[in-house]
Short mmCIF file of C-alpha atoms in Angstrom, two decimals:
data_model
loop_
_atom_site.label_atom_id
_atom_site.label_comp_id
_atom_site.label_asym_id
_atom_site.label_seq_id
_atom_site.Cartn_x
_atom_site.Cartn_y
_atom_site.Cartn_z
CA MET A 1 77.76 157.02 15.80
CA PRO A 2 77.19 155.01 19.00
CA ARG A 3 74.55 156.27 21.40
CA LYS A 4 75.68 158.31 24.38
CA GLY A 5 76.66 155.98 27.20
CA ALA A 6 77.27 153.00 24.89
CA ARG A 7 79.97 150.76 26.29
CA ASP A 8 83.25 150.52 24.46
CA LEU A 9 84.57 147.19 25.71
CA ALA A 10 88.01 147.76 24.19
CA LYS A 11 88.40 151.01 26.16
CA GLU A 12 87.10 149.33 29.31
CA GLN A 13 89.59 146.50 28.93
CA TYR A 14 92.41 149.02 28.33
CA TRP A 15 91.53 151.05 31.44
CA ARG A 16 91.13 147.92 33.56
CA GLY A 17 94.72 147.08 32.61
CA VAL A 18 95.92 150.61 33.40
CA ILE A 19 94.18 150.55 36.79
CA CYS A 20 95.61 147.11 37.52
CA ASP A 21 99.10 148.43 36.70
CA TRP A 22 98.55 151.35 39.09
CA GLN A 23 97.30 149.01 41.85
CA SER A 24 100.35 146.78 41.55
CA GLY A 25 102.67 149.73 42.10
CA GLU A 26 103.25 152.03 45.03
CA ASN A 27 102.65 155.43 43.38
CA SER A 28 99.71 157.71 43.99
CA VAL A 29 97.24 158.17 41.14
CA ALA A 30 98.67 161.59 40.32
CA VAL A 31 102.27 160.33 40.15
CA PHE A 32 101.26 157.22 38.18
CA CYS A 33 99.35 159.33 35.62
CA ARG A 34 102.26 161.74 35.24
CA LEU A 35 104.78 158.90 34.77
CA HIS A 36 102.65 157.02 32.24
CA GLY A 37 101.16 159.96 30.33
CA HIS A 38 97.53 159.50 31.43
CA GLN A 39 95.19 162.38 32.19
CA TYR A 40 94.34 162.34 35.89
CA ASN A 41 90.66 163.23 35.34
CA GLN A 42 90.21 160.53 32.72
CA PHE A 43 91.89 157.95 34.95
CA GLN A 44 89.56 158.84 37.85
CA LYS A 45 86.50 158.77 35.55
CA TRP A 46 87.34 155.28 34.30
CA ARG A 47 88.15 154.10 37.82
CA LYS A 48 84.64 155.19 38.90
CA VAL A 49 82.97 153.71 35.78
CA ILE A 50 84.69 150.35 36.26
CA ARG A 51 83.81 150.27 39.96
CA GLN A 52 80.14 150.92 39.08
CA ARG A 53 80.17 148.25 36.36
CA ASP A 54 81.67 145.73 38.77
CA VAL A 55 78.87 146.47 41.24
CA GLU A 56 76.31 145.98 38.45
CA ILE A 57 77.89 142.66 37.50
CA ALA A 58 77.98 141.46 41.11
CA THR A 59 74.32 142.46 41.57
CA ALA A 60 73.33 140.60 38.40
CA HIS A 61 75.21 137.51 39.59
CA ARG A 62 73.45 137.62 42.96
CA LYS A 63 70.05 137.99 41.27
CA ALA A 64 70.80 135.10 38.92
CA ALA A 65 71.96 132.94 41.84
CA SER A 66 68.79 133.70 43.81
CA LEU A 67 66.68 132.76 40.77
CA ARG A 68 68.60 129.48 40.38
CA THR A 69 68.13 128.58 44.03
CA GLY A 70 64.52 129.75 44.11
CA THR A 71 65.13 132.32 46.83
CA SER A 72 64.15 135.94 46.52
CA ARG A 73 64.92 139.06 48.50
CA ASN A 74 61.54 138.77 50.28
CA ALA A 75 62.10 135.13 51.16
CA GLN A 76 65.54 135.94 52.52
CA SER A 77 64.26 138.79 54.65
CA THR A 78 62.15 136.39 56.70
CA LYS A 79 65.24 134.26 57.31
CA GLN A 80 68.44 135.24 59.07
CA SER A 81 70.18 138.12 57.34
CA HIS A 82 73.30 137.08 55.39
CA PRO A 83 76.51 139.10 55.69
CA HIS A 84 77.81 140.93 52.63
CA PHE A 85 81.21 139.34 53.01
CA VAL A 86 82.71 135.90 53.24
CA PRO A 87 84.65 135.38 56.47
CA ALA A 88 88.04 133.75 55.97
CA THR A 89 90.44 132.13 58.36
CA ILE A 90 94.02 131.56 57.21
CA LYS A 91 95.53 128.49 58.82
CA ASP A 92 98.44 128.01 56.45
CA SER A 93 101.50 129.61 58.10
CA LEU A 94 103.20 130.31 54.75
CA ALA A 95 100.08 131.92 53.28
CA ALA A 96 99.62 134.05 56.42
CA LYS A 97 102.84 135.92 55.71
CA PRO A 98 102.23 139.02 53.58
CA ALA A 99 103.84 138.56 50.19
CA SER A 100 105.52 141.52 48.60
CA LEU A 101 104.46 142.37 45.07
CA ASN A 102 107.92 141.39 43.84
CA GLU A 103 107.37 137.79 45.01
CA SER A 104 104.11 137.38 43.07
CA LYS A 105 104.29 134.79 40.33
CA VAL A 106 100.66 134.86 39.08
CA GLU A 107 97.99 137.53 39.40
CA ILE A 108 94.32 136.69 38.80
CA VAL A 109 91.86 139.58 38.42
CA LEU A 110 88.23 138.51 38.82
CA PRO A 111 85.33 140.34 37.13
CA CYS A 112 84.16 141.71 40.47
CA GLY A 113 87.48 143.48 40.94
CA LEU A 114 88.97 141.00 43.39
CA VAL A 115 92.69 140.38 42.78
CA LEU A 116 94.47 137.16 43.79
CA ARG A 117 98.25 137.25 43.85
CA ILE A 118 99.68 133.75 44.00
CA THR A 119 103.27 133.26 45.12
CA SER A 120 105.48 130.25 44.64
CA GLU A 121 105.08 129.50 48.37
CA CYS A 122 101.30 128.99 48.10
CA ARG A 123 100.25 125.35 48.50
CA THR A 124 97.89 124.02 45.83
CA ASP A 125 95.38 122.65 48.38
CA PHE A 126 95.18 126.09 50.01
CA LEU A 127 94.66 127.78 46.62
CA THR A 128 92.00 125.20 45.75
CA SER A 129 90.09 126.02 48.93
CA ILE A 130 90.18 129.75 48.10
CA VAL A 131 88.93 129.20 44.55
CA THR A 132 86.17 126.93 45.84
CA ALA A 133 85.05 129.58 48.33
CA LEU A 134 85.01 132.23 45.61
CA GLU A 135 82.97 130.00 43.29
CA GLU A 136 80.40 129.48 46.05
CA ARG A 137 80.31 133.22 46.63
CA ALA A 138 79.61 133.80 42.89
CA CYS A 139 81.95 136.77 42.69
#
């Protein structure tokens, strides 16, 4: 029998898919659970667990990045404080228009929970710049 708190990656993957399905729709959690036969409490528990795991992963990535670059939390505190977000400016007029979920052609879900929905109107050079920025951020 697995120890209490042991991670079941198959369950996690299943619930990530369920949560992604809920996010791509317009229903509340309660309505979504009722329509798809999920227990509301279990859905909320997994939503919280996945959010915590994503934070753990992001923290581990930041620590690994600071070790690779030779910077530490103490070294950074003497320098200018870095924001916890990446500012973005959208200059592409087509990409600036909000795309409805029905127009989405490809959806990319990153380990940190970030979701990219790519429409057929998105230019490849614009998408490349977004992916480059996310790689530098070490999502």
